[in-house]
Amino acid sequence: MEGLDEDEKQRYKQQFNTAIGRFDLYILFFEQSLNLLAEDGRLSFITPEKFEYVDTGSELRKRLASRHIEEIEHVAEDAFGELLTYPAITTIENTSPGETHIRLRDGTERTVDLPDDGDSGRQSSAGASPR
């Protein structure tokens, strides 16, 4: 967001429901991709994991909750070489919500019901209800 001028920030905030607070541009890509996703379509994104728990990700989490988040896989922090990142691969089906398979970096796997209200509950590690 630091690279945007005030006019761009305001335009994005008017155009995208997910442009709240100090939003990241990838969240807007996520929203638009969901808008364009065909009925019964499938989408996979590799993004920073923080949309799962930061306040600015709450609107995106609400939008995701209306679809089936099939899987969230947390990828190794060094997946992009020397850049320290916290990427996640999220796979969404444009179908009714269902259980989500979570794969953490330490190899732990579980199936959870994610919150449907935009709350983070630190979805992937502590807050989601295991199944």
PDB file of N, CA, C and O in Angstrom, residues 7-63:
ATOM      1  N   ASP A   7      -5.129   9.188  -4.219  1.00  0.00           N
ATOM      2  CA  ASP A   7      -6.209   8.994  -5.194  1.00  0.00           C
ATOM      3  C   ASP A   7      -6.411   7.510  -5.502  1.00  0.00           C
ATOM      4  O   ASP A   7      -7.546   7.028  -5.568  1.00  0.00           O
ATOM      5  N   GLU A   8      -5.308   6.783  -5.679  1.00  0.00           N
ATOM      6  CA  GLU A   8      -5.406   5.347  -5.944  1.00  0.00           C
ATOM      7  C   GLU A   8      -6.028   4.617  -4.759  1.00  0.00           C
ATOM      8  O   GLU A   8      -6.915   3.771  -4.941  1.00  0.00           O
ATOM      9  N   LYS A   9      -5.596   4.953  -3.559  1.00  0.00           N
ATOM     10  CA  LYS A   9      -6.150   4.309  -2.368  1.00  0.00           C
ATOM     11  C   LYS A   9      -7.659   4.524  -2.290  1.00  0.00           C
ATOM     12  O   LYS A   9      -8.422   3.584  -2.026  1.00  0.00           O
ATOM     13  N   GLN A  10      -8.099   5.746  -2.524  1.00  0.00           N
ATOM     14  CA  GLN A  10      -9.524   6.046  -2.450  1.00  0.00           C
ATOM     15  C   GLN A  10     -10.303   5.339  -3.547  1.00  0.00           C
ATOM     16  O   GLN A  10     -11.399   4.828  -3.312  1.00  0.00           O
ATOM     17  N   ARG A  11      -9.732   5.279  -4.746  1.00  0.00           N
ATOM     18  CA  ARG A  11     -10.396   4.589  -5.853  1.00  0.00           C
ATOM     19  C   ARG A  11     -10.556   3.098  -5.538  1.00  0.00           C
ATOM     20  O   ARG A  11     -11.616   2.521  -5.748  1.00  0.00           O
ATOM     21  N   TYR A  12      -9.504   2.488  -5.003  1.00  0.00           N
ATOM     22  CA  TYR A  12      -9.594   1.072  -4.638  1.00  0.00           C
ATOM     23  C   TYR A  12     -10.616   0.868  -3.536  1.00  0.00           C
ATOM     24  O   TYR A  12     -11.372  -0.103  -3.551  1.00  0.00           O
ATOM     25  N   LYS A  13     -10.649   1.760  -2.566  1.00  0.00           N
ATOM     26  CA  LYS A  13     -11.608   1.618  -1.465  1.00  0.00           C
ATOM     27  C   LYS A  13     -13.049   1.744  -1.954  1.00  0.00           C
ATOM     28  O   LYS A  13     -13.949   1.134  -1.393  1.00  0.00           O
ATOM     29  N   GLN A  14     -13.269   2.525  -3.011  1.00  0.00           N
ATOM     30  CA  GLN A  14     -14.610   2.651  -3.582  1.00  0.00           C
ATOM     31  C   GLN A  14     -14.983   1.435  -4.428  1.00  0.00           C
ATOM     32  O   GLN A  14     -16.131   1.012  -4.461  1.00  0.00           O
ATOM     33  N   GLN A  15     -13.983   0.854  -5.088  1.00  0.00           N
ATOM     34  CA  GLN A  15     -14.239  -0.232  -6.027  1.00  0.00           C
ATOM     35  C   GLN A  15     -14.273  -1.612  -5.385  1.00  0.00           C
ATOM     36  O   GLN A  15     -14.979  -2.496  -5.861  1.00  0.00           O
ATOM     37  N   PHE A  16     -13.535  -1.812  -4.295  1.00  0.00           N
ATOM     38  CA  PHE A  16     -13.394  -3.144  -3.707  1.00  0.00           C
ATOM     39  C   PHE A  16     -13.857  -3.148  -2.250  1.00  0.00           C
ATOM     40  O   PHE A  16     -13.411  -2.336  -1.447  1.00  0.00           O
ATOM     41  N   ASN A  17     -14.715  -4.093  -1.916  1.00  0.00           N
ATOM     42  CA  ASN A  17     -15.194  -4.233  -0.536  1.00  0.00           C
ATOM     43  C   ASN A  17     -14.091  -4.669   0.411  1.00  0.00           C
ATOM     44  O   ASN A  17     -14.172  -4.451   1.608  1.00  0.00           O
ATOM     45  N   THR A  18     -13.065  -5.324  -0.124  1.00  0.00           N
ATOM     46  CA  THR A  18     -11.976  -5.832   0.707  1.00  0.00           C
ATOM     47  C   THR A  18     -10.885  -4.798   0.957  1.00  0.00           C
ATOM     48  O   THR A  18      -9.944  -5.075   1.703  1.00  0.00           O
ATOM     49  N   ALA A  19     -11.004  -3.624   0.364  1.00  0.00           N
ATOM     50  CA  ALA A  19      -9.994  -2.565   0.537  1.00  0.00           C
ATOM     51  C   ALA A  19     -10.303  -1.779   1.808  1.00  0.00           C
ATOM     52  O   ALA A  19     -10.812  -0.665   1.767  1.00  0.00           O
ATOM     53  N   ILE A  20      -9.994  -2.393   2.936  1.00  0.00           N
ATOM     54  CA  ILE A  20     -10.249  -1.751   4.223  1.00  0.00           C
ATOM     55  C   ILE A  20      -8.935  -1.577   4.969  1.00  0.00           C
ATOM     56  O   ILE A  20      -7.996  -2.357   4.802  1.00  0.00           O
ATOM     57  N   GLY A  21      -8.873  -0.545   5.786  1.00  0.00           N
ATOM     58  CA  GLY A  21      -7.662  -0.301   6.568  1.00  0.00           C
ATOM     59  C   GLY A  21      -6.442  -0.181   5.682  1.00  0.00           C
ATOM     60  O   GLY A  21      -6.501   0.368   4.582  1.00  0.00           O
ATOM     61  N   ARG A  22      -5.336  -0.724   6.140  1.00  0.00           N
ATOM     62  CA  ARG A  22      -4.079  -0.727   5.369  1.00  0.00           C
ATOM     63  C   ARG A  22      -4.006  -2.019   4.558  1.00  0.00           C
ATOM     64  O   ARG A  22      -3.197  -2.890   4.832  1.00  0.00           O
ATOM     65  N   PHE A  23      -4.892  -2.122   3.571  1.00  0.00           N
ATOM     66  CA  PHE A  23      -5.032  -3.339   2.777  1.00  0.00           C
ATOM     67  C   PHE A  23      -3.792  -3.618   1.925  1.00  0.00           C
ATOM     68  O   PHE A  23      -3.034  -2.723   1.589  1.00  0.00           O
ATOM     69  N   ASP A  24      -3.619  -4.884   1.597  1.00  0.00           N
ATOM     70  CA  ASP A  24      -2.592  -5.312   0.650  1.00  0.00           C
ATOM     71  C   ASP A  24      -3.250  -5.529  -0.705  1.00  0.00           C
ATOM     72  O   ASP A  24      -4.381  -6.031  -0.779  1.00  0.00           O
ATOM     73  N   LEU A  25      -2.541  -5.201  -1.766  1.00  0.00           N
ATOM     74  CA  LEU A  25      -3.117  -5.326  -3.104  1.00  0.00           C
ATOM     75  C   LEU A  25      -3.524  -6.758  -3.450  1.00  0.00           C
ATOM     76  O   LEU A  25      -4.488  -6.967  -4.169  1.00  0.00           O
ATOM     77  N   TYR A  26      -2.820  -7.745  -2.930  1.00  0.00           N
ATOM     78  CA  TYR A  26      -3.177  -9.117  -3.272  1.00  0.00           C
ATOM     79  C   TYR A  26      -4.596  -9.449  -2.815  1.00  0.00           C
ATOM     80  O   TYR A  26      -5.275 -10.290  -3.430  1.00  0.00           O
ATOM     81  N   ILE A  27      -5.076  -8.804  -1.772  1.00  0.00           N
ATOM     82  CA  ILE A  27      -6.442  -9.042  -1.301  1.00  0.00           C
ATOM     83  C   ILE A  27      -7.451  -8.588  -2.345  1.00  0.00           C
ATOM     84  O   ILE A  27      -8.475  -9.236  -2.558  1.00  0.00           O
ATOM     85  N   LEU A  28      -7.137  -7.504  -3.053  1.00  0.00           N
ATOM     86  CA  LEU A  28      -8.027  -7.025  -4.114  1.00  0.00           C
ATOM     87  C   LEU A  28      -8.046  -8.004  -5.284  1.00  0.00           C
ATOM     88  O   LEU A  28      -9.098  -8.248  -5.891  1.00  0.00           O
ATOM     89  N   PHE A  29      -6.888  -8.575  -5.617  1.00  0.00           N
ATOM     90  CA  PHE A  29      -6.830  -9.601  -6.661  1.00  0.00           C
ATOM     91  C   PHE A  29      -7.690 -10.796  -6.264  1.00  0.00           C
ATOM     92  O   PHE A  29      -8.401 -11.371  -7.092  1.00  0.00           O
ATOM     93  N   PHE A  30      -7.600 -11.171  -5.010  1.00  0.00           N
ATOM     94  CA  PHE A  30      -8.394 -12.281  -4.488  1.00  0.00           C
ATOM     95  C   PHE A  30      -9.883 -11.979  -4.680  1.00  0.00           C
ATOM     96  O   PHE A  30     -10.640 -12.810  -5.187  1.00  0.00           O
ATOM     97  N   GLU A  31     -10.319 -10.783  -4.266  1.00  0.00           N
ATOM     98  CA  GLU A  31     -11.733 -10.413  -4.392  1.00  0.00           C
ATOM     99  C   GLU A  31     -12.190 -10.466  -5.843  1.00  0.00           C
ATOM    100  O   GLU A  31     -13.228 -11.051  -6.164  1.00  0.00           O
ATOM    101  N   GLN A  32     -11.420  -9.853  -6.731  1.00  0.00           N
ATOM    102  CA  GLN A  32     -11.823  -9.818  -8.142  1.00  0.00           C
ATOM    103  C   GLN A  32     -11.855 -11.220  -8.742  1.00  0.00           C
ATOM    104  O   GLN A  32     -12.737 -11.540  -9.535  1.00  0.00           O
ATOM    105  N   SER A  33     -10.909 -12.052  -8.366  1.00  0.00           N
ATOM    106  CA  SER A  33     -10.904 -13.427  -8.867  1.00  0.00           C
ATOM    107  C   SER A  33     -12.146 -14.180  -8.403  1.00  0.00           C
ATOM    108  O   SER A  33     -12.745 -14.948  -9.167  1.00  0.00           O
ATOM    109  N   LEU A  34     -12.551 -13.960  -7.167  1.00  0.00           N
ATOM    110  CA  LEU A  34     -13.780 -14.586  -6.672  1.00  0.00           C
ATOM    111  C   LEU A  34     -14.993 -14.083  -7.441  1.00  0.00           C
ATOM    112  O   LEU A  34     -15.911 -14.851  -7.736  1.00  0.00           O
ATOM    113  N   ASN A  35     -14.992 -12.790  -7.778  1.00  0.00           N
ATOM    114  CA  ASN A  35     -16.100 -12.223  -8.552  1.00  0.00           C
ATOM    115  C   ASN A  35     -16.189 -12.849  -9.943  1.00  0.00           C
ATOM    116  O   ASN A  35     -17.279 -12.980 -10.493  1.00  0.00           O
ATOM    117  N   LEU A  36     -15.056 -13.198 -10.527  1.00  0.00           N
ATOM    118  CA  LEU A  36     -15.010 -13.730 -11.887  1.00  0.00           C
ATOM    119  C   LEU A  36     -15.100 -15.253 -11.944  1.00  0.00           C
ATOM    120  O   LEU A  36     -15.239 -15.820 -13.027  1.00  0.00           O
ATOM    121  N   LEU A  37     -15.031 -15.906 -10.798  1.00  0.00           N
ATOM    122  CA  LEU A  37     -15.004 -17.354 -10.748  1.00  0.00           C
ATOM    123  C   LEU A  37     -16.327 -17.941 -11.238  1.00  0.00           C
ATOM    124  O   LEU A  37     -17.403 -17.561 -10.781  1.00  0.00           O
ATOM    125  N   ALA A  38     -16.232 -18.859 -12.185  1.00  0.00           N
ATOM    126  CA  ALA A  38     -17.422 -19.496 -12.743  1.00  0.00           C
ATOM    127  C   ALA A  38     -18.130 -20.342 -11.689  1.00  0.00           C
ATOM    128  O   ALA A  38     -17.514 -20.802 -10.720  1.00  0.00           O
ATOM    129  N   GLU A  39     -19.410 -20.553 -11.899  1.00  0.00           N
ATOM    130  CA  GLU A  39     -20.161 -21.444 -11.021  1.00  0.00           C
ATOM    131  C   GLU A  39     -19.491 -22.812 -11.058  1.00  0.00           C
ATOM    132  O   GLU A  39     -19.133 -23.304 -12.135  1.00  0.00           O
ATOM    133  N   ASP A  40     -19.279 -23.398  -9.921  1.00  0.00           N
ATOM    134  CA  ASP A  40     -18.556 -24.659  -9.775  1.00  0.00           C
ATOM    135  C   ASP A  40     -17.092 -24.552 -10.207  1.00  0.00           C
ATOM    136  O   ASP A  40     -16.420 -25.564 -10.388  1.00  0.00           O
ATOM    137  N   GLY A  41     -16.584 -23.330 -10.380  1.00  0.00           N
ATOM    138  CA  GLY A  41     -15.187 -23.122 -10.761  1.00  0.00           C
ATOM    139  C   GLY A  41     -14.256 -23.340  -9.582  1.00  0.00           C
ATOM    140  O   GLY A  41     -14.691 -23.476  -8.438  1.00  0.00           O
ATOM    141  N   ARG A  42     -12.979 -23.361  -9.880  1.00  0.00           N
ATOM    142  CA  ARG A  42     -11.957 -23.617  -8.862  1.00  0.00           C
ATOM    143  C   ARG A  42     -10.844 -22.604  -9.029  1.00  0.00           C
ATOM    144  O   ARG A  42     -10.465 -22.252 -10.141  1.00  0.00           O
ATOM    145  N   LEU A  43     -10.296 -22.164  -7.900  1.00  0.00           N
ATOM    146  CA  LEU A  43      -9.268 -21.135  -7.892  1.00  0.00           C
ATOM    147  C   LEU A  43      -8.194 -21.530  -6.888  1.00  0.00           C
ATOM    148  O   LEU A  43      -8.506 -21.964  -5.777  1.00  0.00           O
ATOM    149  N   SER A  44      -6.933 -21.396  -7.286  1.00  0.00           N
ATOM    150  CA  SER A  44      -5.823 -21.574  -6.354  1.00  0.00           C
ATOM    151  C   SER A  44      -4.960 -20.335  -6.415  1.00  0.00           C
ATOM    152  O   SER A  44      -4.662 -19.833  -7.512  1.00  0.00           O
ATOM    153  N   PHE A  45      -4.600 -19.845  -5.254  1.00  0.00           N
ATOM    154  CA  PHE A  45      -3.772 -18.652  -5.149  1.00  0.00           C
ATOM    155  C   PHE A  45      -2.629 -18.928  -4.195  1.00  0.00           C
ATOM    156  O   PHE A  45      -2.819 -19.583  -3.169  1.00  0.00           O
ATOM    157  N   ILE A  46      -1.449 -18.404  -4.514  1.00  0.00           N
ATOM    158  CA  ILE A  46      -0.371 -18.389  -3.542  1.00  0.00           C
ATOM    159  C   ILE A  46      -0.208 -16.935  -3.120  1.00  0.00           C
ATOM    160  O   ILE A  46       0.002 -16.060  -3.963  1.00  0.00           O
ATOM    161  N   THR A  47      -0.404 -16.694  -1.839  1.00  0.00           N
ATOM    162  CA  THR A  47      -0.382 -15.338  -1.291  1.00  0.00           C
ATOM    163  C   THR A  47       0.279 -15.390   0.076  1.00  0.00           C
ATOM    164  O   THR A  47       0.495 -16.467   0.627  1.00  0.00           O
ATOM    165  N   PRO A  48       0.543 -14.230   0.659  1.00  0.00           N
ATOM    166  CA  PRO A  48       0.931 -14.244   2.070  1.00  0.00           C
ATOM    167  C   PRO A  48      -0.216 -14.859   2.888  1.00  0.00           C
ATOM    168  O   PRO A  48      -1.388 -14.688   2.568  1.00  0.00           O
ATOM    169  N   GLU A  49       0.127 -15.569   3.946  1.00  0.00           N
ATOM    170  CA  GLU A  49      -0.884 -16.220   4.783  1.00  0.00           C
ATOM    171  C   GLU A  49      -1.672 -15.239   5.635  1.00  0.00           C
ATOM    172  O   GLU A  49      -2.731 -15.575   6.160  1.00  0.00           O
ATOM    173  N   LYS A  50      -1.197 -14.023   5.781  1.00  0.00           N
ATOM    174  CA  LYS A  50      -1.765 -13.125   6.786  1.00  0.00           C
ATOM    175  C   LYS A  50      -3.224 -12.754   6.560  1.00  0.00           C
ATOM    176  O   LYS A  50      -3.885 -12.308   7.491  1.00  0.00           O
ATOM    177  N   PHE A  51      -3.768 -12.978   5.348  1.00  0.00           N
ATOM    178  CA  PHE A  51      -5.193 -12.705   5.159  1.00  0.00           C
ATOM    179  C   PHE A  51      -6.031 -13.559   6.105  1.00  0.00           C
ATOM    180  O   PHE A  51      -7.170 -13.236   6.405  1.00  0.00           O
ATOM    181  N   GLU A  52      -5.449 -14.650   6.595  1.00  0.00           N
ATOM    182  CA  GLU A  52      -6.167 -15.554   7.492  1.00  0.00           C
ATOM    183  C   GLU A  52      -6.431 -14.948   8.863  1.00  0.00           C
ATOM    184  O   GLU A  52      -7.339 -15.391   9.562  1.00  0.00           O
ATOM    185  N   TYR A  53      -5.637 -13.946   9.260  1.00  0.00           N
ATOM    186  CA  TYR A  53      -5.761 -13.474  10.641  1.00  0.00           C
ATOM    187  C   TYR A  53      -5.671 -11.971  10.844  1.00  0.00           C
ATOM    188  O   TYR A  53      -6.011 -11.506  11.916  1.00  0.00           O
ATOM    189  N   VAL A  54      -5.231 -11.173   9.876  1.00  0.00           N
ATOM    190  CA  VAL A  54      -5.156  -9.727  10.103  1.00  0.00           C
ATOM    191  C   VAL A  54      -6.539  -9.088   9.974  1.00  0.00           C
ATOM    192  O   VAL A  54      -7.415  -9.598   9.268  1.00  0.00           O
ATOM    193  N   ASP A  55      -6.728  -7.977  10.649  1.00  0.00           N
ATOM    194  CA  ASP A  55      -8.012  -7.267  10.598  1.00  0.00           C
ATOM    195  C   ASP A  55      -8.398  -6.883   9.180  1.00  0.00           C
ATOM    196  O   ASP A  55      -9.563  -6.961   8.808  1.00  0.00           O
ATOM    197  N   THR A  56      -7.421  -6.472   8.376  1.00  0.00           N
ATOM    198  CA  THR A  56      -7.725  -6.047   7.007  1.00  0.00           C
ATOM    199  C   THR A  56      -8.147  -7.212   6.116  1.00  0.00           C
ATOM    200  O   THR A  56      -8.629  -6.985   5.013  1.00  0.00           O
ATOM    201  N   GLY A  57      -8.017  -8.432   6.581  1.00  0.00           N
ATOM    202  CA  GLY A  57      -8.471  -9.594   5.822  1.00  0.00           C
ATOM    203  C   GLY A  57      -9.883 -10.034   6.173  1.00  0.00           C
ATOM    204  O   GLY A  57     -10.402 -10.979   5.587  1.00  0.00           O
ATOM    205  N   SER A  58     -10.535  -9.344   7.099  1.00  0.00           N
ATOM    206  CA  SER A  58     -11.853  -9.799   7.574  1.00  0.00           C
ATOM    207  C   SER A  58     -12.896  -9.840   6.461  1.00  0.00           C
ATOM    208  O   SER A  58     -13.674 -10.797   6.378  1.00  0.00           O
ATOM    209  N   GLU A  59     -12.936  -8.837   5.613  1.00  0.00           N
ATOM    210  CA  GLU A  59     -13.927  -8.820   4.529  1.00  0.00           C
ATOM    211  C   GLU A  59     -13.641  -9.921   3.516  1.00  0.00           C
ATOM    212  O   GLU A  59     -14.561 -10.560   3.009  1.00  0.00           O
ATOM    213  N   LEU A  60     -12.377 -10.171   3.224  1.00  0.00           N
ATOM    214  CA  LEU A  60     -12.027 -11.276   2.331  1.00  0.00           C
ATOM    215  C   LEU A  60     -12.441 -12.607   2.957  1.00  0.00           C
ATOM    216  O   LEU A  60     -13.010 -13.470   2.283  1.00  0.00           O
ATOM    217  N   ARG A  61     -12.183 -12.785   4.244  1.00  0.00           N
ATOM    218  CA  ARG A  61     -12.583 -14.023   4.911  1.00  0.00           C
ATOM    219  C   ARG A  61     -14.091 -14.229   4.838  1.00  0.00           C
ATOM    220  O   ARG A  61     -14.569 -15.352   4.645  1.00  0.00           O
ATOM    221  N   LYS A  62     -14.873 -13.150   4.963  1.00  0.00           N
ATOM    222  CA  LYS A  62     -16.337 -13.261   4.825  1.00  0.00           C
ATOM    223  C   LYS A  62     -16.699 -13.747   3.429  1.00  0.00           C
ATOM    224  O   LYS A  62     -17.559 -14.609   3.265  1.00  0.00           O
ATOM    225  N   ARG A  63     -16.050 -13.179   2.418  1.00  0.00           N
ATOM    226  CA  ARG A  63     -16.337 -13.573   1.035  1.00  0.00           C
ATOM    227  C   ARG A  63     -15.923 -15.021   0.786  1.00  0.00           C
ATOM    228  O   ARG A  63     -16.626 -15.764   0.107  1.00  0.00           O
TER     229      ARG A  63
END
